[in-house]
Amino acid sequence: MNIIVSGSIAYDRIMDFPGKFSDHILPDKLHILNVCFMINELKENFGGTAGNIAYALSLLGESPEIVAAAGHDFNSYGNWLRNHGISVEFIKIIPAEFTAGAYITTDLSDNQITSFNPGAMKHSSSYDFNSLDPQKTIAIVAPGNLDDMFNFIKIYKQRGISYIFDPGQSLPAWDGHQLIDMITGAKIFISNDYELVLTMEKTGITEGDITSMAGALITTRAEKGSTVTFKREGSLQTVNIPAVTPSKVSDPTGAGDAYRAGLIKGLLLPETSIVHAAKMGAVCASFCVEVHGTQNYTFTRQSFNERFEAGFSQTAY
């Protein structure tokens, strides 16, 4: 099965400040703010929506294709992906740009100051979609280059390729008409609960409308689990999926992308249901939150099945 993952490729550069921002920022001087925070250390992690989803899919035994753009500093990230059996053939390198990067500084009170450089993500990527068999392909459109997101969905519709639409952080950039166009025809529309409310506000449509326009609606709710709404025999069915308990909680960043990977893997299984696939998403996300960094966790098929059986009393795959 062809799995096409479009979205972002990014470096997450995380810094720890051994103090409190509030001790160095004067409220009455914000109009002339000029501060420098001396950090303890800098940790570089591989991230981005496309990279995170593809990484989790590789742990699940799949070989997805990433369609994205990266910069001249992509070499170490590229080697990481190759070492996990992920092709970088369709990651376009933009020599004049850096790979997208998030620069996150956290103080002792867990306050964060983040800067994001889109870098190569400003540029569209490309893929020969005509080479794909629509019946043997599933795609996910995750937050990334806006032109790619809109144009790829248009192509998927024209070609009859099943796609999952995950607008995520890109939501503020779209107007209601564009969102409705991208939702209509999707196999699944997936978002967290905040993003769902924002989508409905921007479009004026309801959850029922979304499920009528797409095949199904999945809403993730962090530690409260997720909700799957789909059509069955002419009526809407809603199933709540509980969150799966991790061994510890270190960092929730990237859990949503891991969920999406587990969901896709579940959809590829023979004679499976979207509910079963969502449960696989919940298990995959539980491994991600146990570590810092969005691609620093790992699991085997055995450990995945053991956690799935503990949570849902059945085998995942």
mmCIF file of C-alpha atoms in Angstrom:
data_model
loop_
_atom_site.group_PDB
_atom_site.id
_atom_site.type_symbol
_atom_site.label_atom_id
_atom_site.label_comp_id
_atom_site.label_asym_id
_atom_site.label_seq_id
_atom_site.Cartn_x
_atom_site.Cartn_y
_atom_site.Cartn_z
ATOM 1 C CA MET A 1 0.000 0.000 0.000
ATOM 2 C CA ASN A 2 1.286 3.472 -0.871
ATOM 3 C CA ILE A 3 1.241 5.882 2.073
ATOM 4 C CA ILE A 4 1.793 9.526 1.104
ATOM 5 C CA VAL A 5 2.562 11.831 4.019
ATOM 6 C CA SER A 6 2.690 15.540 3.215
ATOM 7 C CA GLY A 7 3.357 18.214 5.786
ATOM 8 C CA SER A 8 6.382 19.790 7.411
ATOM 9 C CA ILE A 9 9.954 18.717 8.053
ATOM 10 C CA ALA A 10 11.513 20.667 10.904
ATOM 11 C CA TYR A 11 14.199 20.737 13.552
ATOM 12 C CA ASP A 12 13.006 21.322 17.112
ATOM 13 C CA ARG A 13 15.761 23.125 19.012
ATOM 14 C CA ILE A 14 14.897 23.097 22.693
ATOM 15 C CA MET A 15 16.698 25.239 25.270
ATOM 16 C CA ASP A 16 16.453 25.306 29.074
ATOM 17 C CA PHE A 17 16.758 28.619 30.896
ATOM 18 C CA PRO A 18 17.792 28.117 34.580
ATOM 19 C CA GLY A 19 15.649 30.965 35.854
ATOM 20 C CA LYS A 20 12.302 32.646 35.378
ATOM 21 C CA PHE A 21 11.487 34.959 32.488
ATOM 22 C CA SER A 22 9.438 37.095 34.877
ATOM 23 C CA ASP A 23 12.587 38.035 36.798
ATOM 24 C CA HIS A 24 14.102 39.620 33.694
ATOM 25 C CA ILE A 25 11.131 41.162 31.910
ATOM 26 C CA LEU A 26 9.919 44.490 33.297
ATOM 27 C CA PRO A 27 6.182 44.953 32.568
ATOM 28 C CA ASP A 28 6.475 48.747 32.307
ATOM 29 C CA LYS A 29 9.370 48.465 29.821
ATOM 30 C CA LEU A 30 7.837 46.052 27.310
ATOM 31 C CA HIS A 31 7.878 48.763 24.640
ATOM 32 C CA ILE A 32 11.706 48.731 24.745
ATOM 33 C CA LEU A 33 12.211 45.027 25.478
ATOM 34 C CA ASN A 34 15.823 43.942 25.073
ATOM 35 C CA VAL A 35 16.778 40.777 26.953
ATOM 36 C CA CYS A 36 19.216 37.902 26.600
ATOM 37 C CA PHE A 37 18.687 34.553 28.315
ATOM 38 C CA MET A 38 21.788 32.454 28.990
ATOM 39 C CA ILE A 39 20.685 28.838 28.561
ATOM 40 C CA ASN A 40 21.981 25.638 30.162
ATOM 41 C CA GLU A 41 21.946 23.513 27.034
ATOM 42 C CA LEU A 42 20.441 23.088 23.603
ATOM 43 C CA LYS A 43 18.888 19.843 22.403
ATOM 44 C CA GLU A 44 18.123 19.305 18.740
ATOM 45 C CA ASN A 45 15.303 16.933 17.850
ATOM 46 C CA PHE A 46 13.855 15.888 14.533
ATOM 47 C CA GLY A 47 10.269 17.011 14.076
ATOM 48 C CA GLY A 48 7.651 18.430 11.750
ATOM 49 C CA THR A 49 4.265 16.884 11.074
ATOM 50 C CA ALA A 50 5.314 14.792 8.074
ATOM 51 C CA GLY A 51 8.499 13.569 9.728
ATOM 52 C CA ASN A 52 6.720 12.658 12.958
ATOM 53 C CA ILE A 53 3.927 10.732 11.242
ATOM 54 C CA ALA A 54 6.335 8.906 8.934
ATOM 55 C CA TYR A 55 8.604 7.956 11.853
ATOM 56 C CA ALA A 56 5.739 6.389 13.804
ATOM 57 C CA LEU A 57 4.567 4.542 10.693
ATOM 58 C CA SER A 58 8.053 3.077 10.306
ATOM 59 C CA LEU A 59 7.822 1.677 13.859
ATOM 60 C CA LEU A 60 4.550 0.067 12.777
ATOM 61 C CA GLY A 61 6.272 -1.680 9.890
ATOM 62 C CA GLU A 62 5.273 0.678 7.074
ATOM 63 C CA SER A 63 7.398 2.538 4.494
ATOM 64 C CA PRO A 64 5.677 5.875 3.866
ATOM 65 C CA GLU A 65 6.691 8.469 1.304
ATOM 66 C CA ILE A 66 7.260 11.969 2.687
ATOM 67 C CA VAL A 67 6.355 14.837 0.366
ATOM 68 C CA ALA A 68 7.793 18.058 1.788
ATOM 69 C CA ALA A 69 10.597 20.592 1.415
ATOM 70 C CA ALA A 70 13.800 20.857 3.471
ATOM 71 C CA GLY A 71 16.870 23.082 3.463
ATOM 72 C CA HIS A 72 20.606 22.755 2.967
ATOM 73 C CA ASP A 73 21.018 21.527 6.569
ATOM 74 C CA PHE A 74 18.817 18.457 6.017
ATOM 75 C CA ASN A 75 21.633 15.884 5.877
ATOM 76 C CA SER A 76 21.489 14.617 9.473
ATOM 77 C CA TYR A 77 17.679 14.445 9.415
ATOM 78 C CA GLY A 78 17.790 12.652 6.076
ATOM 79 C CA ASN A 79 20.167 10.036 7.451
ATOM 80 C CA TRP A 80 17.873 9.514 10.435
ATOM 81 C CA LEU A 81 14.900 8.884 8.153
ATOM 82 C CA ARG A 82 16.846 6.529 5.892
ATOM 83 C CA ASN A 83 18.053 4.566 8.898
ATOM 84 C CA HIS A 84 14.393 3.981 9.777
ATOM 85 C CA GLY A 85 13.502 2.771 6.306
ATOM 86 C CA ILE A 86 11.834 6.011 5.215
ATOM 87 C CA SER A 87 12.495 7.275 1.699
ATOM 88 C CA VAL A 88 13.624 10.878 1.283
ATOM 89 C CA GLU A 89 13.323 10.761 -2.510
ATOM 90 C CA PHE A 90 10.417 13.202 -2.586
ATOM 91 C CA ILE A 91 11.727 15.655 -0.016
ATOM 92 C CA LYS A 92 12.704 18.657 -2.119
ATOM 93 C CA ILE A 93 15.918 20.349 -1.020
ATOM 94 C CA ILE A 94 15.948 24.151 -1.207
ATOM 95 C CA PRO A 95 19.692 25.038 -1.152
ATOM 96 C CA ALA A 96 19.142 28.693 -0.275
ATOM 97 C CA GLU A 97 17.026 27.934 2.813
ATOM 98 C CA PHE A 98 17.397 26.307 6.208
ATOM 99 C CA THR A 99 15.081 23.444 7.074
ATOM 100 C CA ALA A 100 12.127 24.790 9.065
ATOM 101 C CA GLY A 101 13.027 25.188 12.715
ATOM 102 C CA ALA A 102 11.301 25.790 16.035
ATOM 103 C CA TYR A 103 13.429 27.457 18.707
ATOM 104 C CA ILE A 104 11.869 26.848 22.104
ATOM 105 C CA THR A 105 13.205 28.236 25.391
ATOM 106 C CA THR A 106 11.608 26.974 28.622
ATOM 107 C CA ASP A 107 12.135 28.540 32.047
ATOM 108 C CA LEU A 108 11.867 26.993 35.530
ATOM 109 C CA SER A 109 8.129 27.766 35.639
ATOM 110 C CA ASP A 110 7.567 25.887 32.347
ATOM 111 C CA ASN A 111 6.863 29.153 30.543
ATOM 112 C CA GLN A 112 8.007 29.050 26.937
ATOM 113 C CA ILE A 113 9.214 31.537 24.346
ATOM 114 C CA THR A 114 9.133 30.076 20.841
ATOM 115 C CA SER A 115 10.341 31.372 17.507
ATOM 116 C CA PHE A 116 9.593 29.505 14.284
ATOM 117 C CA ASN A 117 11.482 29.875 11.027
ATOM 118 C CA PRO A 118 9.513 28.282 8.155
ATOM 119 C CA GLY A 119 12.610 28.255 5.979
ATOM 120 C CA ALA A 120 12.225 25.691 3.195
ATOM 121 C CA MET A 121 8.594 25.152 4.158
ATOM 122 C CA LYS A 122 7.819 28.386 2.305
ATOM 123 C CA HIS A 123 8.449 26.458 -0.911
ATOM 124 C CA SER A 124 6.099 23.981 -2.570
ATOM 125 C CA SER A 125 7.159 20.369 -2.997
ATOM 126 C CA SER A 126 6.257 18.003 -5.811
ATOM 127 C CA TYR A 127 5.267 14.412 -6.486
ATOM 128 C CA ASP A 128 4.194 12.383 -9.526
ATOM 129 C CA PHE A 129 0.706 11.487 -8.315
ATOM 130 C CA ASN A 130 -0.142 10.005 -11.715
ATOM 131 C CA SER A 131 2.142 7.087 -10.890
ATOM 132 C CA LEU A 132 -0.094 6.025 -7.988
ATOM 133 C CA ASP A 133 -2.843 3.418 -8.111
ATOM 134 C CA PRO A 134 -5.742 5.155 -6.320
ATOM 135 C CA GLN A 135 -7.021 1.813 -5.016
ATOM 136 C CA LYS A 136 -3.651 1.092 -3.388
ATOM 137 C CA THR A 137 -2.949 4.518 -1.926
ATOM 138 C CA ILE A 138 -3.851 6.445 1.195
ATOM 139 C CA ALA A 139 -2.624 9.973 1.912
ATOM 140 C CA ILE A 140 -2.606 12.335 4.838
ATOM 141 C CA VAL A 141 -2.479 16.091 4.337
ATOM 142 C CA ALA A 142 -0.918 17.486 7.506
ATOM 143 C CA PRO A 143 0.069 21.101 8.301
ATOM 144 C CA GLY A 144 2.851 22.303 6.039
ATOM 145 C CA ASN A 145 3.181 24.443 2.937
ATOM 146 C CA LEU A 146 -0.263 25.930 2.292
ATOM 147 C CA ASP A 147 -0.128 25.624 -1.488
ATOM 148 C CA ASP A 148 0.801 21.951 -1.158
ATOM 149 C CA MET A 149 -2.064 21.297 1.225
ATOM 150 C CA PHE A 150 -4.668 22.859 -1.049
ATOM 151 C CA ASN A 151 -3.272 21.529 -4.333
ATOM 152 C CA PHE A 152 -2.625 17.992 -3.120
ATOM 153 C CA ILE A 153 -6.211 17.672 -1.910
ATOM 154 C CA LYS A 154 -7.433 18.857 -5.301
ATOM 155 C CA ILE A 155 -5.288 16.173 -6.958
ATOM 156 C CA TYR A 156 -6.464 13.462 -4.561
ATOM 157 C CA LYS A 157 -10.066 14.262 -5.426
ATOM 158 C CA GLN A 158 -9.360 14.216 -9.151
ATOM 159 C CA ARG A 159 -7.485 10.923 -8.907
ATOM 160 C CA GLY A 160 -9.894 9.255 -6.476
ATOM 161 C CA ILE A 161 -7.203 8.829 -3.805
ATOM 162 C CA SER A 162 -8.373 8.438 -0.199
ATOM 163 C CA TYR A 163 -7.001 11.191 1.995
ATOM 164 C CA ILE A 164 -7.091 12.271 5.620
ATOM 165 C CA PHE A 165 -7.301 16.030 6.135
ATOM 166 C CA ASP A 166 -5.472 17.310 9.221
ATOM 167 C CA PRO A 167 -5.356 21.146 9.127
ATOM 168 C CA GLY A 168 -3.843 21.572 12.611
ATOM 169 C CA GLN A 169 -1.723 24.686 13.058
ATOM 170 C CA SER A 170 -2.541 25.876 9.543
ATOM 171 C CA LEU A 171 -6.177 26.631 10.434
ATOM 172 C CA PRO A 172 -5.802 30.410 10.928
ATOM 173 C CA ALA A 173 -4.550 30.712 7.338
ATOM 174 C CA TRP A 174 -7.706 29.318 5.715
ATOM 175 C CA ASP A 175 -11.057 30.957 5.123
ATOM 176 C CA GLY A 176 -14.316 29.091 5.568
ATOM 177 C CA HIS A 177 -14.855 28.357 1.871
ATOM 178 C CA GLN A 178 -11.390 26.845 1.494
ATOM 179 C CA LEU A 179 -11.870 24.648 4.562
ATOM 180 C CA ILE A 180 -15.220 23.376 3.331
ATOM 181 C CA ASP A 181 -13.669 22.567 -0.035
ATOM 182 C CA MET A 182 -10.816 20.598 1.581
ATOM 183 C CA ILE A 183 -13.072 18.773 4.050
ATOM 184 C CA THR A 184 -15.527 17.729 1.349
ATOM 185 C CA GLY A 185 -14.459 14.350 -0.025
ATOM 186 C CA ALA A 186 -11.949 13.525 2.700
ATOM 187 C CA LYS A 187 -11.923 9.990 4.060
ATOM 188 C CA ILE A 188 -11.430 11.460 7.553
ATOM 189 C CA PHE A 189 -11.268 14.969 8.972
ATOM 190 C CA ILE A 190 -9.099 14.900 12.095
ATOM 191 C CA SER A 191 -8.317 17.649 14.603
ATOM 192 C CA ASN A 192 -8.091 18.279 18.314
ATOM 193 C CA ASP A 193 -11.074 19.711 20.169
ATOM 194 C CA TYR A 194 -9.858 23.332 19.972
ATOM 195 C CA GLU A 195 -9.208 23.034 16.240
ATOM 196 C CA LEU A 196 -12.650 21.534 15.699
ATOM 197 C CA VAL A 197 -14.324 24.536 17.357
ATOM 198 C CA LEU A 198 -12.189 26.915 15.292
ATOM 199 C CA THR A 199 -13.114 25.035 12.109
ATOM 200 C CA MET A 200 -16.818 25.272 12.893
ATOM 201 C CA GLU A 201 -16.518 28.979 13.701
ATOM 202 C CA LYS A 202 -14.688 29.738 10.452
ATOM 203 C CA THR A 203 -17.049 27.667 8.275
ATOM 204 C CA GLY A 204 -20.388 27.972 10.070
ATOM 205 C CA ILE A 205 -20.902 24.208 9.828
ATOM 206 C CA THR A 206 -21.587 21.616 12.532
ATOM 207 C CA GLU A 207 -19.976 18.318 13.472
ATOM 208 C CA GLY A 208 -22.808 16.591 11.638
ATOM 209 C CA ASP A 209 -22.111 18.673 8.533
ATOM 210 C CA ILE A 210 -18.439 17.715 8.645
ATOM 211 C CA THR A 211 -19.306 14.029 8.875
ATOM 212 C CA SER A 212 -21.642 14.415 5.913
ATOM 213 C CA MET A 213 -18.959 16.112 3.834
ATOM 214 C CA ALA A 214 -16.179 13.711 4.885
ATOM 215 C CA GLY A 215 -16.369 10.006 5.559
ATOM 216 C CA ALA A 216 -15.704 10.435 9.274
ATOM 217 C CA LEU A 217 -14.719 12.947 11.945
ATOM 218 C CA ILE A 218 -12.091 12.195 14.584
ATOM 219 C CA THR A 219 -11.522 14.613 17.447
ATOM 220 C CA THR A 220 -8.597 14.104 19.814
ATOM 221 C CA ARG A 221 -8.963 15.367 23.383
ATOM 222 C CA ALA A 222 -5.518 14.788 24.944
ATOM 223 C CA GLU A 223 -5.791 12.806 28.197
ATOM 224 C CA LYS A 224 -9.575 12.561 27.705
ATOM 225 C CA GLY A 225 -9.087 10.314 24.665
ATOM 226 C CA SER A 226 -10.718 10.820 21.287
ATOM 227 C CA THR A 227 -14.119 10.722 19.627
ATOM 228 C CA VAL A 228 -14.921 9.023 16.330
ATOM 229 C CA THR A 229 -18.053 10.058 14.464
ATOM 230 C CA PHE A 230 -19.023 8.240 11.274
ATOM 231 C CA LYS A 231 -22.001 7.332 9.121
ATOM 232 C CA ARG A 232 -23.588 3.909 9.431
ATOM 233 C CA GLU A 233 -26.819 2.845 7.745
ATOM 234 C CA GLY A 234 -27.897 6.427 7.167
ATOM 235 C CA SER A 235 -27.301 7.706 10.708
ATOM 236 C CA LEU A 236 -24.385 9.160 12.611
ATOM 237 C CA GLN A 237 -22.580 6.940 15.107
ATOM 238 C CA THR A 238 -20.282 8.340 17.805
ATOM 239 C CA VAL A 239 -17.739 6.226 19.686
ATOM 240 C CA ASN A 240 -15.533 7.536 22.483
ATOM 241 C CA ILE A 241 -12.035 6.050 22.577
ATOM 242 C CA PRO A 242 -10.303 6.337 25.966
ATOM 243 C CA ALA A 243 -6.708 7.480 26.183
ATOM 244 C CA VAL A 244 -4.240 4.664 26.761
ATOM 245 C CA THR A 245 -2.227 4.971 29.962
ATOM 246 C CA PRO A 246 1.506 5.472 29.328
ATOM 247 C CA SER A 247 4.183 4.289 31.739
ATOM 248 C CA LYS A 248 4.882 7.972 32.482
ATOM 249 C CA VAL A 249 4.117 11.367 30.992
ATOM 250 C CA SER A 250 7.163 13.388 29.973
ATOM 251 C CA ASP A 251 6.095 15.511 27.002
ATOM 252 C CA PRO A 252 2.825 15.527 25.026
ATOM 253 C CA THR A 253 4.443 17.179 21.985
ATOM 254 C CA GLY A 254 4.011 15.007 18.918
ATOM 255 C CA ALA A 255 1.369 12.739 20.405
ATOM 256 C CA GLY A 256 -1.178 13.922 17.839
ATOM 257 C CA ASP A 257 1.125 12.960 14.976
ATOM 258 C CA ALA A 258 1.741 9.554 16.560
ATOM 259 C CA TYR A 259 -2.022 9.086 16.863
ATOM 260 C CA ARG A 260 -2.410 9.784 13.163
ATOM 261 C CA ALA A 261 0.236 7.196 12.295
ATOM 262 C CA GLY A 262 -1.480 4.542 14.392
ATOM 263 C CA LEU A 263 -4.789 5.469 12.791
ATOM 264 C CA ILE A 264 -3.360 5.041 9.285
ATOM 265 C CA LYS A 265 -1.811 1.694 10.162
ATOM 266 C CA GLY A 266 -5.165 0.526 11.481
ATOM 267 C CA LEU A 267 -6.967 1.623 8.322
ATOM 268 C CA LEU A 268 -4.597 -0.537 6.258
ATOM 269 C CA LEU A 269 -5.452 -3.735 8.121
ATOM 270 C CA PRO A 270 -7.832 -6.133 6.355
ATOM 271 C CA GLU A 271 -11.435 -6.065 7.535
ATOM 272 C CA THR A 272 -10.740 -3.470 10.216
ATOM 273 C CA SER A 273 -12.990 -0.647 11.431
ATOM 274 C CA ILE A 274 -12.271 3.024 11.934
ATOM 275 C CA VAL A 275 -12.881 2.468 15.663
ATOM 276 C CA HIS A 276 -10.154 -0.175 15.811
ATOM 277 C CA ALA A 277 -7.855 2.140 13.844
ATOM 278 C CA ALA A 278 -8.524 4.982 16.308
ATOM 279 C CA LYS A 279 -7.631 2.670 19.183
ATOM 280 C CA MET A 280 -4.316 1.969 17.460
ATOM 281 C CA GLY A 281 -3.827 5.720 17.253
ATOM 282 C CA ALA A 282 -4.379 6.027 20.993
ATOM 283 C CA VAL A 283 -1.792 3.338 21.736
ATOM 284 C CA CYS A 284 0.785 4.889 19.425
ATOM 285 C CA ALA A 285 0.286 8.300 21.064
ATOM 286 C CA SER A 286 0.829 6.779 24.520
ATOM 287 C CA PHE A 287 4.377 5.783 23.608
ATOM 288 C CA CYS A 288 5.184 9.260 22.313
ATOM 289 C CA VAL A 289 4.262 11.112 25.523
ATOM 290 C CA GLU A 290 6.689 9.006 27.551
ATOM 291 C CA VAL A 291 9.762 10.829 26.237
ATOM 292 C CA HIS A 292 10.883 14.330 25.311
ATOM 293 C CA GLY A 293 11.060 14.893 21.586
ATOM 294 C CA THR A 294 8.659 13.783 18.892
ATOM 295 C CA GLN A 295 10.804 10.989 17.423
ATOM 296 C CA ASN A 296 12.699 9.689 20.449
ATOM 297 C CA TYR A 297 10.310 6.916 21.473
ATOM 298 C CA THR A 298 10.272 3.379 20.153
ATOM 299 C CA PHE A 299 8.266 0.179 20.425
ATOM 300 C CA THR A 300 8.089 -3.264 18.900
ATOM 301 C CA ARG A 301 5.073 -5.029 17.466
ATOM 302 C CA GLN A 302 5.000 -7.144 20.622
ATOM 303 C CA SER A 303 5.113 -4.186 23.036
ATOM 304 C CA PHE A 304 2.494 -2.359 20.955
ATOM 305 C CA ASN A 305 0.153 -5.359 21.045
ATOM 306 C CA GLU A 306 0.707 -5.856 24.766
ATOM 307 C CA ARG A 307 -0.315 -2.255 25.494
ATOM 308 C CA PHE A 308 -3.254 -2.519 23.095
ATOM 309 C CA GLU A 309 -4.485 -5.702 24.791
ATOM 310 C CA ALA A 310 -4.112 -4.081 28.234
ATOM 311 C CA GLY A 311 -6.214 -1.134 27.114
ATOM 312 C CA PHE A 312 -8.791 -2.790 24.867
ATOM 313 C CA SER A 313 -8.706 -6.533 25.621
ATOM 314 C CA GLN A 314 -7.916 -7.515 22.051
ATOM 315 C CA THR A 315 -4.953 -7.750 19.670
ATOM 316 C CA ALA A 316 -4.086 -4.743 17.547
ATOM 317 C CA TYR A 317 -2.510 -6.482 14.543
#
